[in-house]
XYZ file of C-alpha atoms in Angstrom:
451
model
C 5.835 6.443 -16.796
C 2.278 6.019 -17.231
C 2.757 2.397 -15.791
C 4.288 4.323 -12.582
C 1.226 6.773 -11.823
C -1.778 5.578 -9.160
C -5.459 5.818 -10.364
C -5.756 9.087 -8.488
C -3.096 10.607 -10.909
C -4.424 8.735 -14.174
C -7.813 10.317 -13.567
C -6.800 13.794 -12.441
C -4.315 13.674 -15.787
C -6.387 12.288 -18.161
C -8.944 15.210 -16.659
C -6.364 17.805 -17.065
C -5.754 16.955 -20.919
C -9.729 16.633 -21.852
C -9.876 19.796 -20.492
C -7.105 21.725 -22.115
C -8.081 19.815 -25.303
C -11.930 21.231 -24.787
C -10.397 24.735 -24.250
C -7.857 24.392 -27.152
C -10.984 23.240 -29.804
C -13.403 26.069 -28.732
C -10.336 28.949 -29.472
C -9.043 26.995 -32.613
C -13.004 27.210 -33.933
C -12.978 30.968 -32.959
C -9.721 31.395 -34.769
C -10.823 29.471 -37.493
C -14.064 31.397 -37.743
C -12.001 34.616 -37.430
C -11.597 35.005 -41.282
C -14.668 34.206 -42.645
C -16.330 36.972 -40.080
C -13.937 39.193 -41.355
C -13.974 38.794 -44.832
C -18.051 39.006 -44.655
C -18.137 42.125 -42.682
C -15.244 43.486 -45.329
C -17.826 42.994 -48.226
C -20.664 44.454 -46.417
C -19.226 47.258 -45.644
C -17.156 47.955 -49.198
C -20.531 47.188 -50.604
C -22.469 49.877 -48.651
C -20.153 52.375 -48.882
C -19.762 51.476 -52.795
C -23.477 52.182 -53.317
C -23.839 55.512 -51.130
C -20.826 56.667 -53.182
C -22.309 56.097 -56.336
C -25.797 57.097 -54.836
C -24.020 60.725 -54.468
C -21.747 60.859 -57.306
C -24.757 60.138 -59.802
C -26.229 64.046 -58.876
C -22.617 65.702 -58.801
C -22.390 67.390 -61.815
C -25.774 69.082 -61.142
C -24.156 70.646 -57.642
C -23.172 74.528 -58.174
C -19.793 73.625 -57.973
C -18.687 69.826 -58.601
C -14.850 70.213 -57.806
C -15.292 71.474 -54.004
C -18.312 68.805 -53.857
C -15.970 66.074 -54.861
C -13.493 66.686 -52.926
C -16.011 67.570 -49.622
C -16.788 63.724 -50.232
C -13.914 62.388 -48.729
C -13.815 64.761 -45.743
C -17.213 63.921 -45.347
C -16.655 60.396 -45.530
C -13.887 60.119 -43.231
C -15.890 59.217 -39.937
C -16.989 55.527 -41.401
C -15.636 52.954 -39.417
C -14.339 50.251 -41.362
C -13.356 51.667 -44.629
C -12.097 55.450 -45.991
C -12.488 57.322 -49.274
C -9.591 58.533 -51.216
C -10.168 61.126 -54.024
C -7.695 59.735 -57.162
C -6.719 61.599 -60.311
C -6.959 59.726 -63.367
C -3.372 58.077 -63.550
C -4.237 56.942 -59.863
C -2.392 59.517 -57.697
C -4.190 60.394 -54.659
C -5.619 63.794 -54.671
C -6.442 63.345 -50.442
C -4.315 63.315 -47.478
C -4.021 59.971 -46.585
C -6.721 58.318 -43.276
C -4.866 59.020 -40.064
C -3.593 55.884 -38.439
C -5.552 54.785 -35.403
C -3.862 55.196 -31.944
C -2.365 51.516 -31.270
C -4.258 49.898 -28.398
C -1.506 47.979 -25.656
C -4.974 45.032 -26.256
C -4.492 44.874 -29.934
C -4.240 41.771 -32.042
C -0.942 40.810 -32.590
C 0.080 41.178 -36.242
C 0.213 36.865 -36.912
C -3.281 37.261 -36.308
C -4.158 40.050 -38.419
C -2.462 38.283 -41.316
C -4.380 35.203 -40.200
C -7.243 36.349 -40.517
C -7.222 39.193 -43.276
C -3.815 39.067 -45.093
C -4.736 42.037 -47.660
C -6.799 45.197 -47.678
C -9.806 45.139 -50.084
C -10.028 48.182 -52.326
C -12.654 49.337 -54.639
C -12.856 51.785 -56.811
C -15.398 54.354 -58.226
C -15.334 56.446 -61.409
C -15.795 60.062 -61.078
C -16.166 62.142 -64.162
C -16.404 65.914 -63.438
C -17.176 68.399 -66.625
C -15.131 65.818 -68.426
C -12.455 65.510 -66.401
C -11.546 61.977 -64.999
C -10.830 60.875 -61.690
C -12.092 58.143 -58.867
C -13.128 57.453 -55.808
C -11.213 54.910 -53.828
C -12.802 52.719 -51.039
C -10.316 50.348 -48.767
C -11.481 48.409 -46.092
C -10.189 49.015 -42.521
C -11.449 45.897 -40.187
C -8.875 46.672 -37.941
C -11.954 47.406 -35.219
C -13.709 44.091 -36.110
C -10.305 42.093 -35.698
C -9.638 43.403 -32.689
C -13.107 42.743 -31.697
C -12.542 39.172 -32.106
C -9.260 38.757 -30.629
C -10.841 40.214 -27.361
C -13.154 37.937 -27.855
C -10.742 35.086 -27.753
C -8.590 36.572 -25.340
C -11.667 36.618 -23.078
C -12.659 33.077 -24.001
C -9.442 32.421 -23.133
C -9.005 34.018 -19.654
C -12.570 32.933 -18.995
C -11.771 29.569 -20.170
C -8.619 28.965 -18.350
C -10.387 30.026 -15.042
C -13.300 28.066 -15.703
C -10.796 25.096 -16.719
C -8.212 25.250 -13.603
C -11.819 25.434 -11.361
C -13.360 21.998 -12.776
C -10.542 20.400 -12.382
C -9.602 21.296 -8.997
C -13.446 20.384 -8.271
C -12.895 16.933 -9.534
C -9.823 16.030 -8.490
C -11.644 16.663 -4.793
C -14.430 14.755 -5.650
C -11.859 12.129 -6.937
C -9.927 12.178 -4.383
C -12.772 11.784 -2.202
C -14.123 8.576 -4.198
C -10.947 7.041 -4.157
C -9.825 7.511 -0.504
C -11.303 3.640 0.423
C -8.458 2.766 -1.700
C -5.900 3.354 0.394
C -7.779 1.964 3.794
C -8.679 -1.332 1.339
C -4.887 -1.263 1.245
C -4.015 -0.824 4.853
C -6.413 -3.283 5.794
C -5.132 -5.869 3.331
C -1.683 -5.787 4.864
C -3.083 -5.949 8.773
C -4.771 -8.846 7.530
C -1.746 -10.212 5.944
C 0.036 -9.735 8.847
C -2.703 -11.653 10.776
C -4.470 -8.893 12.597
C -8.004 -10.350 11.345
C -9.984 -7.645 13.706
C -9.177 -5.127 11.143
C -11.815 -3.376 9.371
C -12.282 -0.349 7.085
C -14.679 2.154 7.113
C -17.153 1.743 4.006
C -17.445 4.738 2.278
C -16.785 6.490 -1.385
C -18.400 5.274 -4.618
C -21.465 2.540 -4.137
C -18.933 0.044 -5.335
C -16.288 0.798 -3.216
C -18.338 1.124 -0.133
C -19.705 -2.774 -1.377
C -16.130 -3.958 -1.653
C -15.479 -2.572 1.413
C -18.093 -4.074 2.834
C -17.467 -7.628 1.415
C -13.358 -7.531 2.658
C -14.753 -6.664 6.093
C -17.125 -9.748 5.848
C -14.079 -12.043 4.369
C -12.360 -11.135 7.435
C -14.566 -11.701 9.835
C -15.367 -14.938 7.896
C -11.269 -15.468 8.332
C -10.814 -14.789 11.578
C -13.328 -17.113 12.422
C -12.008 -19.814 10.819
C -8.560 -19.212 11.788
C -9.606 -19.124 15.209
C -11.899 -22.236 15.121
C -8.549 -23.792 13.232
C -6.482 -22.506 16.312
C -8.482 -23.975 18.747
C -9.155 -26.912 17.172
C -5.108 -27.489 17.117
C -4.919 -26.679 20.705
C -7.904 -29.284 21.544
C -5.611 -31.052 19.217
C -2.395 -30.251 21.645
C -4.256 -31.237 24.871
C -5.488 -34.022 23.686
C -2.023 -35.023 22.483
C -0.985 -34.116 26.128
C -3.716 -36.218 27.791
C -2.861 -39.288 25.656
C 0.844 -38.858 27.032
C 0.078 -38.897 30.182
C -2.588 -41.552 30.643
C 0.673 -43.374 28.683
C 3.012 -42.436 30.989
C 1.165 -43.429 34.186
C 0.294 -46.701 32.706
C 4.287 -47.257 32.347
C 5.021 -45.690 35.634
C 1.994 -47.899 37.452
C 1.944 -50.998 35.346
C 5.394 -51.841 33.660
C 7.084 -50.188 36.726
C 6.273 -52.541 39.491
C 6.832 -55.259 37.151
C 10.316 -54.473 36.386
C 10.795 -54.091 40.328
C 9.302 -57.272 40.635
C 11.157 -58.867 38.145
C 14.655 -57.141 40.031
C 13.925 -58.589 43.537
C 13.405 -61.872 42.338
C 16.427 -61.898 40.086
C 18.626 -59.850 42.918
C 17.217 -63.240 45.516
C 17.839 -65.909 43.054
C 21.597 -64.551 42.680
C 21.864 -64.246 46.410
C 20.671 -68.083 46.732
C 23.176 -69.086 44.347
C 26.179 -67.601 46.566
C 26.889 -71.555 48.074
C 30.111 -73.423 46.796
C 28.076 -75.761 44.743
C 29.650 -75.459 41.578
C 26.279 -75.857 39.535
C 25.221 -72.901 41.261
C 27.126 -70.581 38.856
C 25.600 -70.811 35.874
C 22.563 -69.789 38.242
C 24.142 -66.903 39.468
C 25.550 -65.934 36.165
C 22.014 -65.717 34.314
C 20.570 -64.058 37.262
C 23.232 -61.414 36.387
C 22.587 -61.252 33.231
C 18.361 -60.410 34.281
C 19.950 -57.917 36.500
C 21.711 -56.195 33.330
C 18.573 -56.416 31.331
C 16.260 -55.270 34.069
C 18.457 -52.408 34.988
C 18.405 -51.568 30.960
C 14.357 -51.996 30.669
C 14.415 -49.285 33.768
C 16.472 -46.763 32.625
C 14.850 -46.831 29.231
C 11.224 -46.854 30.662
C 12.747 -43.803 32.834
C 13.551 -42.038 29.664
C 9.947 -42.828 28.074
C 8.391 -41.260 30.929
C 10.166 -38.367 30.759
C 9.889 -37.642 27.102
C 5.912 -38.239 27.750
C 5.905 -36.331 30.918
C 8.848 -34.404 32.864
C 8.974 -35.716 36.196
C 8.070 -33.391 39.027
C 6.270 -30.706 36.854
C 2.630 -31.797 37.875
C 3.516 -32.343 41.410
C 6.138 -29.161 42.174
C 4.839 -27.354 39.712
C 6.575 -25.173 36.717
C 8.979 -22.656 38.706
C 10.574 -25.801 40.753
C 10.835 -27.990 37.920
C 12.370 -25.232 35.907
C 15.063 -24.895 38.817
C 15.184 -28.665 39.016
C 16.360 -28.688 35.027
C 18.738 -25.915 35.236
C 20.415 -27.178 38.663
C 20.759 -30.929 36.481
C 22.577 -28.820 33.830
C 24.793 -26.856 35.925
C 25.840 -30.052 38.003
C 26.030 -31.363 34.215
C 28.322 -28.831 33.242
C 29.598 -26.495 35.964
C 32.079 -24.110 33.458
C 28.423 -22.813 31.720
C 26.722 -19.992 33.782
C 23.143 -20.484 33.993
C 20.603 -17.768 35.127
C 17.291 -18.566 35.264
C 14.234 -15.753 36.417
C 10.925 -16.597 36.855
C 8.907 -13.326 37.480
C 6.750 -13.900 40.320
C 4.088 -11.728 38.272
C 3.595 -15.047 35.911
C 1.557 -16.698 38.609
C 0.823 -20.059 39.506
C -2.200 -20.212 37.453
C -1.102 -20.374 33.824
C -2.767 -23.826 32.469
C -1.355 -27.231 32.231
C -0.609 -27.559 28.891
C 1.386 -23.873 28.925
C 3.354 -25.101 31.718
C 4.171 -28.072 29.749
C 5.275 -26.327 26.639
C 7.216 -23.829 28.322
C 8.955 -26.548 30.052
C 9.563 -28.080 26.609
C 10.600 -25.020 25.290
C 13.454 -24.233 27.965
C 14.384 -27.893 27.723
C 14.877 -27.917 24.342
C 16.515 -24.421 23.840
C 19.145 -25.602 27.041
C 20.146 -29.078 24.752
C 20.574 -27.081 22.250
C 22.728 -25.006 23.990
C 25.237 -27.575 25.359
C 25.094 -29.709 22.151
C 26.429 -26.780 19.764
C 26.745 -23.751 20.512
C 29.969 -24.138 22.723
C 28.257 -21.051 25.142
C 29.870 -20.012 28.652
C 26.641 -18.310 29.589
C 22.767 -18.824 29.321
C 20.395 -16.711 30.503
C 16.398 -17.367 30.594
C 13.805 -15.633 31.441
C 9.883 -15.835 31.754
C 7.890 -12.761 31.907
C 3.831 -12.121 31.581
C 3.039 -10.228 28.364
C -0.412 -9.489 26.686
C -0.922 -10.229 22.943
C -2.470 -7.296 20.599
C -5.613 -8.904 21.411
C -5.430 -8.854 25.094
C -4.612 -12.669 25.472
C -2.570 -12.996 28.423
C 0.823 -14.677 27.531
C 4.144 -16.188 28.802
C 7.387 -14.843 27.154
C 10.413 -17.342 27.123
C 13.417 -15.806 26.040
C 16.469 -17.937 26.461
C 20.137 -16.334 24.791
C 23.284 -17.136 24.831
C 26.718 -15.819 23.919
C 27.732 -18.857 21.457
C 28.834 -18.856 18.069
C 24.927 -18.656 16.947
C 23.363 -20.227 13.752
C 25.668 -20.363 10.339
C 24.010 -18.535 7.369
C 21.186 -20.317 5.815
C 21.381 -22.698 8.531
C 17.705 -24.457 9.188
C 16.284 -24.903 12.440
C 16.357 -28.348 14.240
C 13.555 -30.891 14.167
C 13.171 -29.995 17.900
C 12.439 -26.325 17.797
C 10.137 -26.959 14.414
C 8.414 -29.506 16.283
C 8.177 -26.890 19.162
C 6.712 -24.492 17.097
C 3.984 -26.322 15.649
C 3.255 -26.583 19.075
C 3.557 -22.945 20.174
C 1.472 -21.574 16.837
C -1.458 -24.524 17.815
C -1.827 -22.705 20.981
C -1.691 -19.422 18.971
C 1.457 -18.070 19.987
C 5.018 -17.114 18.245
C 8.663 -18.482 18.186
C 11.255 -16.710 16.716
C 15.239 -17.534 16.361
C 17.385 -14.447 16.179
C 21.008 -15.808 15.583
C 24.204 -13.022 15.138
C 27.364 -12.524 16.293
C 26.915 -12.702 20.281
C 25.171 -15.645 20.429
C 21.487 -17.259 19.924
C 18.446 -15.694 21.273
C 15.303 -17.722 20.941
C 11.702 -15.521 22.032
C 8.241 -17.677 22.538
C 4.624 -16.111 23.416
C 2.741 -19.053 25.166
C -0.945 -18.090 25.596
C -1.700 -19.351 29.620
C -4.683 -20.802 30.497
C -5.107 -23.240 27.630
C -5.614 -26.679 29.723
């Protein structure tokens, strides 16, 4: 359980207790010191009244009459506080009416505590000899007024106490509260910053050493945005550099190695043509020239395919919306029982960067071969909207679904769409893949304007 309570509650409980404890000490010590005070003011008072007694009896049997003196004494007597005089004959019978009991007060001590703190009644008693005749004087103590003096005293200690008590603590568990109130905004912070939001900062403020920690994790992420964002745009440098290098590759094929292979297919298409004649040599001419045609035709097609994986033709020179409709229209004349509906919003612009054209073309490319290769669809739809990141980065969302039969539990994603989003977190967006039973849906934010 104690495991299970927060700081706040440790502190405020372990308050509570030293408090109660505090409380429960000072009323045990009165209690304790309850009999002692008793007992002394017991024998004080039997003493004094022992000596005044004696003081008075010494000169009785000189008063004009010694029986009605003796038994004035106890009448007389009878207004002392803490003790009373009984007149006894000499086999011990009292010889007085009994003290009248005290009215019981609703505030007196309960009787545990009277036999706490004076179990039994101390009695003394003091030879009286009139003309002969034998008797006493008895003296018992009555401290009912000093016990209930204490317990009032500890019932007021107590009240007090309690009050006092229930106010201290409710002080500091504000003031606690108060100190520890970073904690939870260290907290909140922590998890925006685990969840990447690296603006996020908390307000310094409690004890000096929270407001320093506080002050340090706002520092640290500061520090860690900063690198994260020198990391993300050292990726995308990374990215366009990566596209630069394909293209100056792909127009060196498409200038260079092109023209050759043209070359290299008119002169094998004329030497085939020359070797039409009936000359029977002339077959083994035209027969290689086929062959050159074969293997030219094969060099092409594959140099065709380089390009494109380096560069989609078109997308530079119509730009992304055509090429986008170019792709699709391939796929539909590809495969004309698979519905295909493509929307561009016109909102997106014609200004959204190079390289963001090119991975959104790679994106929609990629999701579409997916599509056709596995996941048996009827219908694909894809669109591409403007959206703003939280921190006001403008963005391109690609969403492409689909109503196949989706991803199988567990199932990892293809080296294509990791490869893609590498790409897409470089730039500092997001891909995510949200497979169930109606199909795939795949989602990308592609920051524009990072050529």
């Amino acid at each position: 359980m104690w495991q299970n309570l927060s700081l706040r509650a440790r502190i405020n409980l372990l308050l509570a207790l030293l408090l109660a404890l505090g409380l429960a000490v000072n009323i045990g010590r009165q209690v304790a010191e309850a009999g002692p005070r008793v007992q002394a003011e017991d024998q004080s008072v039997i003493r004094l009244a022992r000596e005044f007694i004696e003081m008075i009896v010494a000169d009785l049997n000189e008063a004009p009459d010694p029986d009605a003196r003796l038994n004035q004494i106890p009448r007389d007597l009878s207004r002392l506080r803490h003790v009373s005089i009984a007149l006894m004959d000499s086999s011990g019978s009292p010889l007085t009416p009994p003290r009248p009991d005290t009215d019981d007060d609703a505030r007196g001590p309960p009787a545990w505590f009277v036999s706490l703190v004076h179990p039994e009644q101390t009695a003394v008693s003091v030879p009286v000899s009139v003309h002969g005749k034998p008797g006493s004087l008895l003296i018992t103590s009555h401290p009912d007024d000093e016990i209930a003096e204490i317990w009032d005293g500890i019932v007021t200690q107590l009240e007090v106490g309690s009050v006092i008590a229930l106010a201290l603590f409710f002080l500091m568990m504000t003031v606690v509260g108060r100190a520890l109130t970073p904690l939870q905004s260290l907290s909140d912070v922590m998890a925006e910053l685990e969840g990447g939001r690296y603006e996020a900062r908390v307000a310094p403020g409690g004890a000096p050493e929270l407001a320093a920690i506080c002050t340090k994790l706002n520092h640290l992420a500061a520090t860690l945005g900063e690198a994260v964002e020198d990391k993300r745009r050292l990726a995308e440098r990374a990215v366009s550099l990566q596209d630069i290098e394909r293209k100056e590759i792909a127009r060196e094929l498409h200038d260079e190695f092109g023209p050759y292979l043209f070359s290299l297919r008119a002169h094998a298409s004329a030497l085939a043509k020359q070797a039409d004649g009936r000359d029977p040599s002339t077959d083994a001419v035209r027969k290689h020239g086929s062959a050159m045609m074969e293997q030219i035709n094969a060099l092409q097609q594959f140099n065709r395919r380089v390009l494109e994986r380096l560069r989609p033709v078109g997308l530079a020179e119509l730009g992304l919306r055509q090429a986008l409709e170019s792709l699709s229209r391939l796929w539909r004349e590809s495969h004309p029982d698979v519905a295909i509906e493509t929307s561009i919003s016109p909102a997106l612009g014609p200004t959204t960067g190079e390289t963001a054209d090119l991975t959104i073309y790679r994106i929609v490319q990629e999701a579409l071969t997916n599509v056709f290769r596995h996941a048996g669809a009827t219908s694909v739809n894809v669109v591409i909207e403007p959206v703003e990141q939280a921190g006001g980065r403008s963005c391109a969302r690609v969403r492409i679904s689909d109503n196949g039969r989706g991803m199988e539990p567990g199932q990892k994603l293809g080296f294509g769409l990791v490869g893609m989003r590498e790409r897409i977190l470089a730039l500092g967006g997001t891909l995510n893949v949200v497979s169930g039973d109606g199909g795939l849906t795949l989602e990308a934010l592609v920051p524009t304007v990072v050529s």
